[in-house]
PDB file of C-alpha atoms in Angstrom:
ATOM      1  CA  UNK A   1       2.459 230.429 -49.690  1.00  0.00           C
ATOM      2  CA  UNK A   2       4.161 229.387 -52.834  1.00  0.00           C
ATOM      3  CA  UNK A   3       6.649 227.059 -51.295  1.00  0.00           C
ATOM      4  CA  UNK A   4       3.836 225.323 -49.495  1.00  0.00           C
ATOM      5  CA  UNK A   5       1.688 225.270 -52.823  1.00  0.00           C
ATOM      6  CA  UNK A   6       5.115 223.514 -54.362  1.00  0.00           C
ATOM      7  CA  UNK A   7       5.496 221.048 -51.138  1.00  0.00           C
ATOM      8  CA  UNK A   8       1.841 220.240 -51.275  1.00  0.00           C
ATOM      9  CA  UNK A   9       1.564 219.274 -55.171  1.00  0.00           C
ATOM     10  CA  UNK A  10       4.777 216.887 -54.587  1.00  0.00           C
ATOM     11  CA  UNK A  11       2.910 215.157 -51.623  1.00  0.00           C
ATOM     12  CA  UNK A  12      -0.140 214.908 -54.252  1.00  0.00           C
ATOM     13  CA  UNK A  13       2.466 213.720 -57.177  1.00  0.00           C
ATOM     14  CA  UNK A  14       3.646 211.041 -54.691  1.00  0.00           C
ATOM     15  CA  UNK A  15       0.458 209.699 -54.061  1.00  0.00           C
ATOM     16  CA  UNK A  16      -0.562 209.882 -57.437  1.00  0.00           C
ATOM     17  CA  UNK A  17       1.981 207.907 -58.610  1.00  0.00           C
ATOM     18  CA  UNK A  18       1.895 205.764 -55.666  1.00  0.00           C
ATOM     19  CA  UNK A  19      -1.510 204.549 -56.998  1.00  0.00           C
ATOM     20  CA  UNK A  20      -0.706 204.880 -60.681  1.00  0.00           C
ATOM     21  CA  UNK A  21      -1.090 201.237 -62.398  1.00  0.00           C
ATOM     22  CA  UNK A  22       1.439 199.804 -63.936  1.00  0.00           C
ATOM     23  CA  UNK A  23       1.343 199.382 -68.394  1.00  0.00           C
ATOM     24  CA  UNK A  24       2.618 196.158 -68.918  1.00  0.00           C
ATOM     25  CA  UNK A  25       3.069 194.601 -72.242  1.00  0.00           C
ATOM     26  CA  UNK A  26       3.790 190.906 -72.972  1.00  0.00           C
ATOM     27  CA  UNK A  27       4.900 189.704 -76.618  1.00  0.00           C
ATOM     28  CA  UNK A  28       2.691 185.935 -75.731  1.00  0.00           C
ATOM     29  CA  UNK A  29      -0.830 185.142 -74.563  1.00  0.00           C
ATOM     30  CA  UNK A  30       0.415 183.347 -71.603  1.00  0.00           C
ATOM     31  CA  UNK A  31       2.658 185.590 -70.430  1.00  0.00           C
ATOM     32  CA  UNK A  32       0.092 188.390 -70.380  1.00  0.00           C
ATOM     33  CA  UNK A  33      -2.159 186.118 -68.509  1.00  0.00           C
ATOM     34  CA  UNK A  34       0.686 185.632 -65.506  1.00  0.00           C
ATOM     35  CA  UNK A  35       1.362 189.599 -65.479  1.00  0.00           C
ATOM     36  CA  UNK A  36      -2.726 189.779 -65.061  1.00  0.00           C
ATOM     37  CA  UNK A  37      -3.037 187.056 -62.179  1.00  0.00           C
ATOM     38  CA  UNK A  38       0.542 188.714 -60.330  1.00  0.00           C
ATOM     39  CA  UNK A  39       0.073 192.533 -60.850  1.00  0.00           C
ATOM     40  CA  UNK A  40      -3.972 192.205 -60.276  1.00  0.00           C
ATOM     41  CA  UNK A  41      -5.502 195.664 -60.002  1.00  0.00           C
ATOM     42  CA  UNK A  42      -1.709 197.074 -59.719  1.00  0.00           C
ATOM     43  CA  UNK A  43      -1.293 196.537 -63.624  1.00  0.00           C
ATOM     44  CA  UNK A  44      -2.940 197.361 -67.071  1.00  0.00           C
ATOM     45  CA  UNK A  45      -1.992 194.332 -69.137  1.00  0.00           C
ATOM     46  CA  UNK A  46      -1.777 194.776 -73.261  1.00  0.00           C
ATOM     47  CA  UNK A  47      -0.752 191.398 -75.286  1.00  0.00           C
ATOM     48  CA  UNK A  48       1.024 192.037 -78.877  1.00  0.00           C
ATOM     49  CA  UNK A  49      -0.221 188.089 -79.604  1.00  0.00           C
ATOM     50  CA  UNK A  50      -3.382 186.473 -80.377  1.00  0.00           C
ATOM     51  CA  UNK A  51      -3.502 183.149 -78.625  1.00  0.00           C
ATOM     52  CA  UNK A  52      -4.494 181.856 -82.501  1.00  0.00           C
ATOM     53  CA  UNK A  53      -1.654 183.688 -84.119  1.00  0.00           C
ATOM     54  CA  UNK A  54       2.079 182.054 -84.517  1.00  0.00           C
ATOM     55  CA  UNK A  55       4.268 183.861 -82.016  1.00  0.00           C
ATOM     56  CA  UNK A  56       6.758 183.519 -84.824  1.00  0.00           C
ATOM     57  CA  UNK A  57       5.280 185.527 -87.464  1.00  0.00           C
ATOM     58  CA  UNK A  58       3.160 188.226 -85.739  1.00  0.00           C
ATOM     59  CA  UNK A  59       2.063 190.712 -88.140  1.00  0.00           C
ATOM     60  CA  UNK A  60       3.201 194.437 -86.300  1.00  0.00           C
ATOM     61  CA  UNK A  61       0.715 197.393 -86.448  1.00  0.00           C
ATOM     62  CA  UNK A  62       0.912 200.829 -85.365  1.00  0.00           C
ATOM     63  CA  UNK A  63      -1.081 200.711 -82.009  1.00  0.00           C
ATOM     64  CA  UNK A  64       1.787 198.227 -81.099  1.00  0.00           C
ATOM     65  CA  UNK A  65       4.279 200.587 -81.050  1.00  0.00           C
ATOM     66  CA  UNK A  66       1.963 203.196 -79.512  1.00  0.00           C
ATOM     67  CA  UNK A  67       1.728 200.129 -76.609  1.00  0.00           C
ATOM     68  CA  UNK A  68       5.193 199.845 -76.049  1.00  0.00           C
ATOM     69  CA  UNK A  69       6.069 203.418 -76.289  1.00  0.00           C
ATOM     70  CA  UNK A  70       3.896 203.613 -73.273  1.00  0.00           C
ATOM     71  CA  UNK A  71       5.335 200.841 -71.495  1.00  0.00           C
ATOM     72  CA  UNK A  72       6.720 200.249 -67.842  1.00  0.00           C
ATOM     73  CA  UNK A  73       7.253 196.907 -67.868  1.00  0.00           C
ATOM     74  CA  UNK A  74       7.771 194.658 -71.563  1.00  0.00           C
ATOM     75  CA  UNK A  75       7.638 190.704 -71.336  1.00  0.00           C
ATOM     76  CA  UNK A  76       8.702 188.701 -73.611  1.00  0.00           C
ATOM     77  CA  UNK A  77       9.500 185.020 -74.677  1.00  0.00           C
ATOM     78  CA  UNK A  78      13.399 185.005 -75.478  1.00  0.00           C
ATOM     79  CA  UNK A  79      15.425 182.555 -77.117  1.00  0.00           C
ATOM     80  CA  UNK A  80      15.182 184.579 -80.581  1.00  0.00           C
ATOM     81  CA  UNK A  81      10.975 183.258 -80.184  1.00  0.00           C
ATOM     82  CA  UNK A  82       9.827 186.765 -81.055  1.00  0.00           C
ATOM     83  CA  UNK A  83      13.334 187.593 -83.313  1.00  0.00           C
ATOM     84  CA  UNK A  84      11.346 188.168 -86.627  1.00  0.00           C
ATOM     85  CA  UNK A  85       9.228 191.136 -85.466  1.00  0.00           C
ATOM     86  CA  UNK A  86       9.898 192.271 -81.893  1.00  0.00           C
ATOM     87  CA  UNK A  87      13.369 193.981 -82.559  1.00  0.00           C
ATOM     88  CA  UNK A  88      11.527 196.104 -85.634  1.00  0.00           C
ATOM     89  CA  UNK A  89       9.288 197.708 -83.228  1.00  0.00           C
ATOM     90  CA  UNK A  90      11.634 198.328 -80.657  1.00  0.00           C
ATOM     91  CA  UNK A  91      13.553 200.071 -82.755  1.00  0.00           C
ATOM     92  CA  UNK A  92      10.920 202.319 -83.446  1.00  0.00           C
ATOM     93  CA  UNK A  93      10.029 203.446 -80.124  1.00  0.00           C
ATOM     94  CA  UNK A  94      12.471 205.885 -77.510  1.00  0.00           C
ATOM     95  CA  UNK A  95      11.530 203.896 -74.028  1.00  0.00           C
ATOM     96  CA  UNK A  96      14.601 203.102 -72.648  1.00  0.00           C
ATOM     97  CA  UNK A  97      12.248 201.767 -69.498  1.00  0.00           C
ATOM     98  CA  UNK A  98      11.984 198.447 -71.293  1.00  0.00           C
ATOM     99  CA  UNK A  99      15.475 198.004 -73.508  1.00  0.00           C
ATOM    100  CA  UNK A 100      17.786 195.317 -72.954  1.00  0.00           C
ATOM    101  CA  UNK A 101      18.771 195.509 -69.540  1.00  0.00           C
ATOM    102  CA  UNK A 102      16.191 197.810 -67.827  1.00  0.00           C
ATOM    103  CA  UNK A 103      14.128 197.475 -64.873  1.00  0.00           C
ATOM    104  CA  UNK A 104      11.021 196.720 -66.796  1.00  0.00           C
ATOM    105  CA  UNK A 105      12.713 194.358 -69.609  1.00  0.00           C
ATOM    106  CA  UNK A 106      11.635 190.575 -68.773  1.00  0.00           C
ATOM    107  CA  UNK A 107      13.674 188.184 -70.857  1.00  0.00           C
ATOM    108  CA  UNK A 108      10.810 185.169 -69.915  1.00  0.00           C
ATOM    109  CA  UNK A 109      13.330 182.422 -70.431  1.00  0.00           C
ATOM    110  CA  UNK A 110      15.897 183.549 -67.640  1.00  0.00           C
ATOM    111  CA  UNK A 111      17.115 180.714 -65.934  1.00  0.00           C
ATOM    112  CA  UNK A 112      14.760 178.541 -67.521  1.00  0.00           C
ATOM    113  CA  UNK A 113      16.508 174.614 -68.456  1.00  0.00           C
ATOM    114  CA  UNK A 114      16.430 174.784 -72.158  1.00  0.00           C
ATOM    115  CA  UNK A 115      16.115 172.172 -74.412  1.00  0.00           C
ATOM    116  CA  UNK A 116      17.702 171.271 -78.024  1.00  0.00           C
ATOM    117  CA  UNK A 117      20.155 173.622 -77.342  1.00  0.00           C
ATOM    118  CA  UNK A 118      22.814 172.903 -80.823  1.00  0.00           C
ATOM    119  CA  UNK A 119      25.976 172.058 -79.958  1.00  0.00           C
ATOM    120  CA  UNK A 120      27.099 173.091 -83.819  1.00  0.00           C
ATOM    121  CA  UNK A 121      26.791 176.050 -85.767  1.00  0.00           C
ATOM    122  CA  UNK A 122      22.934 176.758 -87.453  1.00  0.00           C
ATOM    123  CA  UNK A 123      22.486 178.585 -90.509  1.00  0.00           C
ATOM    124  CA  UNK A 124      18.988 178.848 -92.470  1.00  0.00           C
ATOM    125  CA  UNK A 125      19.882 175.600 -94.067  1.00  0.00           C
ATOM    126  CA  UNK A 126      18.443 173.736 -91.131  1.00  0.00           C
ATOM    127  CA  UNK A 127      15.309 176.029 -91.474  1.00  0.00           C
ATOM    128  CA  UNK A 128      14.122 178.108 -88.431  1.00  0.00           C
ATOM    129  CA  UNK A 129      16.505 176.661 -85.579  1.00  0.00           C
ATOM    130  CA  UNK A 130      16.944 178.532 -82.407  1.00  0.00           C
ATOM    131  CA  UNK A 131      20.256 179.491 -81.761  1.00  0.00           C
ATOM    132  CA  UNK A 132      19.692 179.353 -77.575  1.00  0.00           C
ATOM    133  CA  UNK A 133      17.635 176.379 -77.893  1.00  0.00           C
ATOM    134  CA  UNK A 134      13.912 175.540 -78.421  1.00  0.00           C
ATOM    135  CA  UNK A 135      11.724 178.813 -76.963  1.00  0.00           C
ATOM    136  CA  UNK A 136       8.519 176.518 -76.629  1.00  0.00           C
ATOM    137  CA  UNK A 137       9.343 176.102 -72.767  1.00  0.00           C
ATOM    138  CA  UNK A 138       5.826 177.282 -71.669  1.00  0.00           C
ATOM    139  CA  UNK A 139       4.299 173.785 -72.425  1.00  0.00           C
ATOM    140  CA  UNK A 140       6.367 172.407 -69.324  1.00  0.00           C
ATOM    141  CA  UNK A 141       4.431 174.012 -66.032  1.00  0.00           C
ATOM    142  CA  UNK A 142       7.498 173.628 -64.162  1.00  0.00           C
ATOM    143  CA  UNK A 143       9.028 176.125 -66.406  1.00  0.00           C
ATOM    144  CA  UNK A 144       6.231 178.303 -66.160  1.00  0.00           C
ATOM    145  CA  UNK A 145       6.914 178.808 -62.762  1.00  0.00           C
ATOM    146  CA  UNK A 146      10.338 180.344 -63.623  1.00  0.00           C
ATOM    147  CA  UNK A 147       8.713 182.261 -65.999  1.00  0.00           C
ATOM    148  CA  UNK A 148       6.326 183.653 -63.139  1.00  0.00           C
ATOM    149  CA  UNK A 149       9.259 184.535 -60.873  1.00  0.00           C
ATOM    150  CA  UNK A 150      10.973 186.707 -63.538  1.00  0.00           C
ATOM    151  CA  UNK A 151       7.691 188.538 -64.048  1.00  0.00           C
ATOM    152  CA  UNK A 152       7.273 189.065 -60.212  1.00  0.00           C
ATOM    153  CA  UNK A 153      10.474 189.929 -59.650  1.00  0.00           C
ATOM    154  CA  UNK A 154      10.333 192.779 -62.593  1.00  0.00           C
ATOM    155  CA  UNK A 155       7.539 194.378 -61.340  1.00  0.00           C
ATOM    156  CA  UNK A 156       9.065 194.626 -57.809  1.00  0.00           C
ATOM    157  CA  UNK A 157      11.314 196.215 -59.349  1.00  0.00           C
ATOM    158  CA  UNK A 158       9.671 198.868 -61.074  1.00  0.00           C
ATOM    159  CA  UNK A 159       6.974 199.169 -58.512  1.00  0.00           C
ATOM    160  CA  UNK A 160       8.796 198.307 -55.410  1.00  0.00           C
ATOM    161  CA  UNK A 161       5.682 199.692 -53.107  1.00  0.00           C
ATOM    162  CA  UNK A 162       3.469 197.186 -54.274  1.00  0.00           C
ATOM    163  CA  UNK A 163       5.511 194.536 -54.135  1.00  0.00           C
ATOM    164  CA  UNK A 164       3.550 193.053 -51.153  1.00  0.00           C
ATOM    165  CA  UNK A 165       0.482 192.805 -53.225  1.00  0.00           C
ATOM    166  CA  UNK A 166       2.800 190.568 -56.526  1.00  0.00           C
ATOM    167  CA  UNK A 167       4.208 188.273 -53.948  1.00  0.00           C
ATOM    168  CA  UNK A 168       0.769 187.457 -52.995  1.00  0.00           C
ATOM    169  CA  UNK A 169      -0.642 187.606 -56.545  1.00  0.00           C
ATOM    170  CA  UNK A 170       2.578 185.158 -57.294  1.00  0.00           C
ATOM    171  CA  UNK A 171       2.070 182.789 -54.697  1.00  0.00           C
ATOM    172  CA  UNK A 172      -1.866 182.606 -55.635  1.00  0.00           C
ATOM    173  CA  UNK A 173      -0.547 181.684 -59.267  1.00  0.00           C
ATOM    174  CA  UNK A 174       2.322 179.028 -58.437  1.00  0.00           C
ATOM    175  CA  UNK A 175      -0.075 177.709 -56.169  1.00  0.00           C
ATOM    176  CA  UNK A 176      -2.784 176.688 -59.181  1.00  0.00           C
ATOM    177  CA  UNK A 177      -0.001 176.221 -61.525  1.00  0.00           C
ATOM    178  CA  UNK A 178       0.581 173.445 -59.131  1.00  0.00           C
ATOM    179  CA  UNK A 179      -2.872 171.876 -58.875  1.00  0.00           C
ATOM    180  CA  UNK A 180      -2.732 172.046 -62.918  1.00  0.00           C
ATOM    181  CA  UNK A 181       0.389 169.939 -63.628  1.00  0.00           C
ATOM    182  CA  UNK A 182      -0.792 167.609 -60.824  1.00  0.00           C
ATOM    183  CA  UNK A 183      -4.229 167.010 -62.325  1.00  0.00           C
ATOM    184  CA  UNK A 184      -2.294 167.011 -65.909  1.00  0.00           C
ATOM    185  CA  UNK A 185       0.043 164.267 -64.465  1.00  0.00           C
ATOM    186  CA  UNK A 186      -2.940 162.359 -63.323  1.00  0.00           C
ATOM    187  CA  UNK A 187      -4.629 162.203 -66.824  1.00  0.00           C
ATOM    188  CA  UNK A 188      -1.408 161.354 -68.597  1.00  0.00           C
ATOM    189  CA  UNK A 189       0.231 158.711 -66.335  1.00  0.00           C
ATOM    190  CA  UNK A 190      -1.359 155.825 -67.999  1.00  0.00           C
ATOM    191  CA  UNK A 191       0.198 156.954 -71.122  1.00  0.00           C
ATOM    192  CA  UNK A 192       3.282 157.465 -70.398  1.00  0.00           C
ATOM    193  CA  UNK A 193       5.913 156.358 -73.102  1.00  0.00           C
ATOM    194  CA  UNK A 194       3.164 156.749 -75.949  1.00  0.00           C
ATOM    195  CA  UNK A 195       4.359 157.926 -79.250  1.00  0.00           C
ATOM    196  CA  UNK A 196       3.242 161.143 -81.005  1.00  0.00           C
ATOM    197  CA  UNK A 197       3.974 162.551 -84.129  1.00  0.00           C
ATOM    198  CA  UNK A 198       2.970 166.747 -83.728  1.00  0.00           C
ATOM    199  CA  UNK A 199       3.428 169.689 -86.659  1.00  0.00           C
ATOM    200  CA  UNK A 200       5.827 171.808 -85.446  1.00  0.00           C
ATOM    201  CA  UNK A 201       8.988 170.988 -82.927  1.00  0.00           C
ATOM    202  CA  UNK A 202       7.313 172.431 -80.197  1.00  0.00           C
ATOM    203  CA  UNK A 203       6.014 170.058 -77.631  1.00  0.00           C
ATOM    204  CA  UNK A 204       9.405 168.694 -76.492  1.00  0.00           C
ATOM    205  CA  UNK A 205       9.197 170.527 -73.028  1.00  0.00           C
ATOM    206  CA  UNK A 206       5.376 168.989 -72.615  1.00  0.00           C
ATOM    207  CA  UNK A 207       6.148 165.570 -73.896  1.00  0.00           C
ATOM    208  CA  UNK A 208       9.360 165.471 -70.658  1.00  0.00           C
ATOM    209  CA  UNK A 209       7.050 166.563 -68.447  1.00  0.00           C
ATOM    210  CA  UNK A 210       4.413 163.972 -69.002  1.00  0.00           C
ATOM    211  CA  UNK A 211       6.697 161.444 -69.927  1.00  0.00           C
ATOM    212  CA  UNK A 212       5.291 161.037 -74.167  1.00  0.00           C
ATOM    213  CA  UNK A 213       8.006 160.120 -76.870  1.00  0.00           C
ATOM    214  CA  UNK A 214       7.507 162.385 -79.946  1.00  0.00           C
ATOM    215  CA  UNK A 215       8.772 159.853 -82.689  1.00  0.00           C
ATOM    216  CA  UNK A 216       8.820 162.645 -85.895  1.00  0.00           C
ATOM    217  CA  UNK A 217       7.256 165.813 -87.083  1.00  0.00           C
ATOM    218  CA  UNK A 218       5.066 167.028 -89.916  1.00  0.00           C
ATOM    219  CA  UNK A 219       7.450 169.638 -90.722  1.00  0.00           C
ATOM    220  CA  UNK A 220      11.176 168.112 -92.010  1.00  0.00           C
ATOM    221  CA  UNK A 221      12.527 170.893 -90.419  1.00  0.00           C
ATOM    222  CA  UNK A 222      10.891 173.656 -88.281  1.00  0.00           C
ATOM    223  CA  UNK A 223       9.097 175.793 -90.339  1.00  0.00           C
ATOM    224  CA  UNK A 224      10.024 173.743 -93.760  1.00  0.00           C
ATOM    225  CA  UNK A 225       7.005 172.639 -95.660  1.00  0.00           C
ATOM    226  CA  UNK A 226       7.010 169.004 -96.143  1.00  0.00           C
ATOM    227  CA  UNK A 227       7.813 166.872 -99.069  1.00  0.00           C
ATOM    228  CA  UNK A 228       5.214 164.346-100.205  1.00  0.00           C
ATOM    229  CA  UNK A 229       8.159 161.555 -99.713  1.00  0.00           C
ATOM    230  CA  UNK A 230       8.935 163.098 -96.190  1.00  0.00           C
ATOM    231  CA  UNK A 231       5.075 163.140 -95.662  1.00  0.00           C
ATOM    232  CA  UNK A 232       4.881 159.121 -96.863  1.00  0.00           C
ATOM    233  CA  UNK A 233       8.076 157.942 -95.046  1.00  0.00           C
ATOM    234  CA  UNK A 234       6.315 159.705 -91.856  1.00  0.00           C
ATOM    235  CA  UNK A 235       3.329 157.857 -92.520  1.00  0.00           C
ATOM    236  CA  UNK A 236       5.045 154.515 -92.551  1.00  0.00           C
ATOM    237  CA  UNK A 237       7.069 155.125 -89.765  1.00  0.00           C
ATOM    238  CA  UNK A 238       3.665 155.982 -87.981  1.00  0.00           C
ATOM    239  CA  UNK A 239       2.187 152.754 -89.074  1.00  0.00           C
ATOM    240  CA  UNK A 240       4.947 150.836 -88.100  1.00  0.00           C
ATOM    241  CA  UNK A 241       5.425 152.479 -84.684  1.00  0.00           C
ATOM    242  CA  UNK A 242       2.050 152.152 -83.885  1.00  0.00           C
ATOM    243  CA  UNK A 243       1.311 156.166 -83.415  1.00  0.00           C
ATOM    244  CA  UNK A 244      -2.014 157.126 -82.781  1.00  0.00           C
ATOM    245  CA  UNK A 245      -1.625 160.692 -82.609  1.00  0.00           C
ATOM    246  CA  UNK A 246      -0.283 163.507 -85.014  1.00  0.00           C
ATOM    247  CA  UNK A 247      -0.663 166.914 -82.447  1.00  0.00           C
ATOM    248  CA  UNK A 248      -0.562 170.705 -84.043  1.00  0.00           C
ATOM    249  CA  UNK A 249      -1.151 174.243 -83.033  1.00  0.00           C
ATOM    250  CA  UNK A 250      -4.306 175.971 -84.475  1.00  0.00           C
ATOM    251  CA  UNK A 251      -2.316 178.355 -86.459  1.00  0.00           C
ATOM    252  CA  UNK A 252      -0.937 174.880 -88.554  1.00  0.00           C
ATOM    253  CA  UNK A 253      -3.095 174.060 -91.761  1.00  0.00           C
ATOM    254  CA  UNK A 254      -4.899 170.673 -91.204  1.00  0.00           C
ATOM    255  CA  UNK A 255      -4.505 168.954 -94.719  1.00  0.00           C
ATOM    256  CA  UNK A 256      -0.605 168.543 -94.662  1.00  0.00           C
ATOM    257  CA  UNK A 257      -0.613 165.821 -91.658  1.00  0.00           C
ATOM    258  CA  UNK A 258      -3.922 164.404 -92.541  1.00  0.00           C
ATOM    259  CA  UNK A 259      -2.057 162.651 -95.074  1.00  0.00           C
ATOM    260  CA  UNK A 260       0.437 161.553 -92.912  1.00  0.00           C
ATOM    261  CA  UNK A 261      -2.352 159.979 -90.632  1.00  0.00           C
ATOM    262  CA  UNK A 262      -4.345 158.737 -93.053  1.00  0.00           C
ATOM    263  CA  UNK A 263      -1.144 156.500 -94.133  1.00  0.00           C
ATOM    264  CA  UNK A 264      -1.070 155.334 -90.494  1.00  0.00           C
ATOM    265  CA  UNK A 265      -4.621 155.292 -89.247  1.00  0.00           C
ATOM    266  CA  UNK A 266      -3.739 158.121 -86.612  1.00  0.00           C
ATOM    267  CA  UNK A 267      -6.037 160.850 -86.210  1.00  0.00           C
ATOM    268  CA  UNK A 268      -4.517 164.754 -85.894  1.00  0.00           C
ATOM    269  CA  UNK A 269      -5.570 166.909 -82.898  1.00  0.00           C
ATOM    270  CA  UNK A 270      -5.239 170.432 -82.783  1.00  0.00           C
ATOM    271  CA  UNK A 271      -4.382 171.967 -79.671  1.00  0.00           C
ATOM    272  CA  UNK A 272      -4.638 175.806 -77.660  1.00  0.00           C
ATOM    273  CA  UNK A 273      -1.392 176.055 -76.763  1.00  0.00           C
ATOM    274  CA  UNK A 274      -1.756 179.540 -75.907  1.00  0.00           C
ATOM    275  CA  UNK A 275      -4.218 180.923 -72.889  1.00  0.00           C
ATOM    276  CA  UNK A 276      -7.230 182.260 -74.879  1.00  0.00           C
ATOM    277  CA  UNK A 277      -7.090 179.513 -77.518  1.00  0.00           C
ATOM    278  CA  UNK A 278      -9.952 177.958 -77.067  1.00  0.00           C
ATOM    279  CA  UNK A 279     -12.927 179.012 -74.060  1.00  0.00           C
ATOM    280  CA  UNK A 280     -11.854 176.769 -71.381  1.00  0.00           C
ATOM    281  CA  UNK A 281      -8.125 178.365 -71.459  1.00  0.00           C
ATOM    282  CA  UNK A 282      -8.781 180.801 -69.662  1.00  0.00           C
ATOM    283  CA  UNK A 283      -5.415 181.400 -68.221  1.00  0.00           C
ATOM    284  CA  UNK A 284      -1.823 179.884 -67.897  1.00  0.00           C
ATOM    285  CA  UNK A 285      -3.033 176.715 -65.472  1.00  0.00           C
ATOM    286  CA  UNK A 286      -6.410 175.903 -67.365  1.00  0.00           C
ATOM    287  CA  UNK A 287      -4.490 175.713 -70.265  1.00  0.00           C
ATOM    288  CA  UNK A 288      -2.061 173.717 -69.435  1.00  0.00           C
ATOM    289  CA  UNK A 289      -4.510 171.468 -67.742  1.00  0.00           C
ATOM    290  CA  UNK A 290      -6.458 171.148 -70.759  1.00  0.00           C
ATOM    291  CA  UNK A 291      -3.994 170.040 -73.395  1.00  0.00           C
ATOM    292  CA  UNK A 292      -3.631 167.169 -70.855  1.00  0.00           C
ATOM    293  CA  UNK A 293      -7.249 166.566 -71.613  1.00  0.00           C
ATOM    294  CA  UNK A 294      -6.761 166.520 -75.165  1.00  0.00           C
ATOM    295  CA  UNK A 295      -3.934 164.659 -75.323  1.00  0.00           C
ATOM    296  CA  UNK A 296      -5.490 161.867 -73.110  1.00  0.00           C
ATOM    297  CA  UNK A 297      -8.726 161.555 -74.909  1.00  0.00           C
ATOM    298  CA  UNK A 298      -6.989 161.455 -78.231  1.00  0.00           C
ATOM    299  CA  UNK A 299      -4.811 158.845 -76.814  1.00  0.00           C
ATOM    300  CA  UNK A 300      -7.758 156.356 -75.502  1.00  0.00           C
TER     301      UNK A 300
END
């Protein structure tokens, strides 16, 4: 009787787990929104990130930890995006499911083609450089579709049972990541070669994709506050470049590049880059599909 008690709670452990949902956590609004939209009722999704908040600086709090100690699966960004705050937490927790390495560890950027990669040695001289190259690749769909690959292919991984159900959760996703960066094309194309000035060096992977030339930045270097000279030498160059457009992120003050436009006659848009930003970004496609909105309206 006792050995059958023992075989029968196993079977009931199996099945159990069988149906146990994945925790996922992702560092990044958008990559939360792809583990939602793959995993579906197989996963319980927790962001670290608010889609207002800079992925740079995000301020770490206890229930983070708590989240990540609980973790099967971690996502995050890569290319030293998450550098200033993700390592401190991981540090503090003892789940070797999701350290460097691990079945449920999803470096985002694997494989992705990186851009302003520095072919010299960077120090904090040159303000906050990337040593792999710029992390902002999620503002190029095409990208994003690596991106949703490496998330799939993690939670095969850890959930190999399921991994019927993230195939089809995957395929669902590329398939209106597609529609996305086709209607985006659409409302770009007639601007294609336009100049834009943005905040922050992080639309280089968007402007590619949709063919824009970003002329200068607010910032002298990434994440250096401008000089008024830098700011008035930008706003001449503007003028005399004929650039309509300074683009930001909401988590960017607005005064700073007013100035700049003002100089020029441009006007400065600010933009959800992150799914959640603003109510019609709902998830990864609808955002990307809307800062192609944006962008073209501001560019009429």
């Amino acid at each position: 009787m006792k050995r059958l008690l023992i075989v029968v709670a196993a079977v009931l452990g199996g099945i159990l787990s069988a149906h146990a949902k994945l925790n996922v956590v992702a560092t990044l609004p958008d990559l939360a929104a792809m583990a939602r939209d793959i995993g579906g009722d197989k996963v319980i999704v927790t962001c670290l990130g608010k889609p207002s908040e800079d992925p740079h600086y995000i301020q770490p709090k206890p229930s983070y930890i708590v989240a990540l100690n609980k973790a099967d699966v971690l996502i995050d960004n890569g290319l030293d995006f998450e550098i200033g705050w993700l390592p401190a937490l991981l540090d503090q927790t003892r789940n070797g499911r999701i350290r460097l390495g691990a079945p449920g560890r999803v470096v985002a950027s694997a494989g992705v083609p990186v851009l302003d990669v520095p072919t010299a040695p960077v120090d904090r001289s040159q303000g906050d450089v990337h040593p792999d190259g710029n992390p902002h690749y999620l503002l190029d769909p095409e990208r994003g579709k690596i991106v949703a690959r490496n998330i799939t292919a993690a939670l095969k991984r850890v959930a190999p049972g399921d991994a019927t159900a993230f195939d089809d959760g995957l395929a669902k996703l590329l398939a209106r990541i597609d529609v996305a960066q086709s209607e985006a094309g659409k409302l770009l194309a007639p601007f294609r070669g336009a100049k834009i000035v943005t905040y922050h060096k992080s639309f280089p992977y968007f402007a590619e994709r949709y063919g824009l030339n970003v002329v200068g930045t607010v910032e002298p270097k990434p994440g250096i506050p401008p000089s008024p000279s830098h700011l008035a030498a930008l706003g001449e160059r503007m003028k005399a470049e004929g650039v309509k457009v300074i683009v930001q992120e909401q988590w960017h003050e607005t005064r700073t590049p007013a100035l700049a436009a003002k100089k020029s006659g441009a006007k400065v848009v600010v933009l959800p880059t992150q799914t959640g930003g603003d109510p019609a970004a709902t998830d990864y496609p609808a955002t990307i599909k809307l800062l192609a909105e944006k962008v073209a309206a501001a560019l009429k």
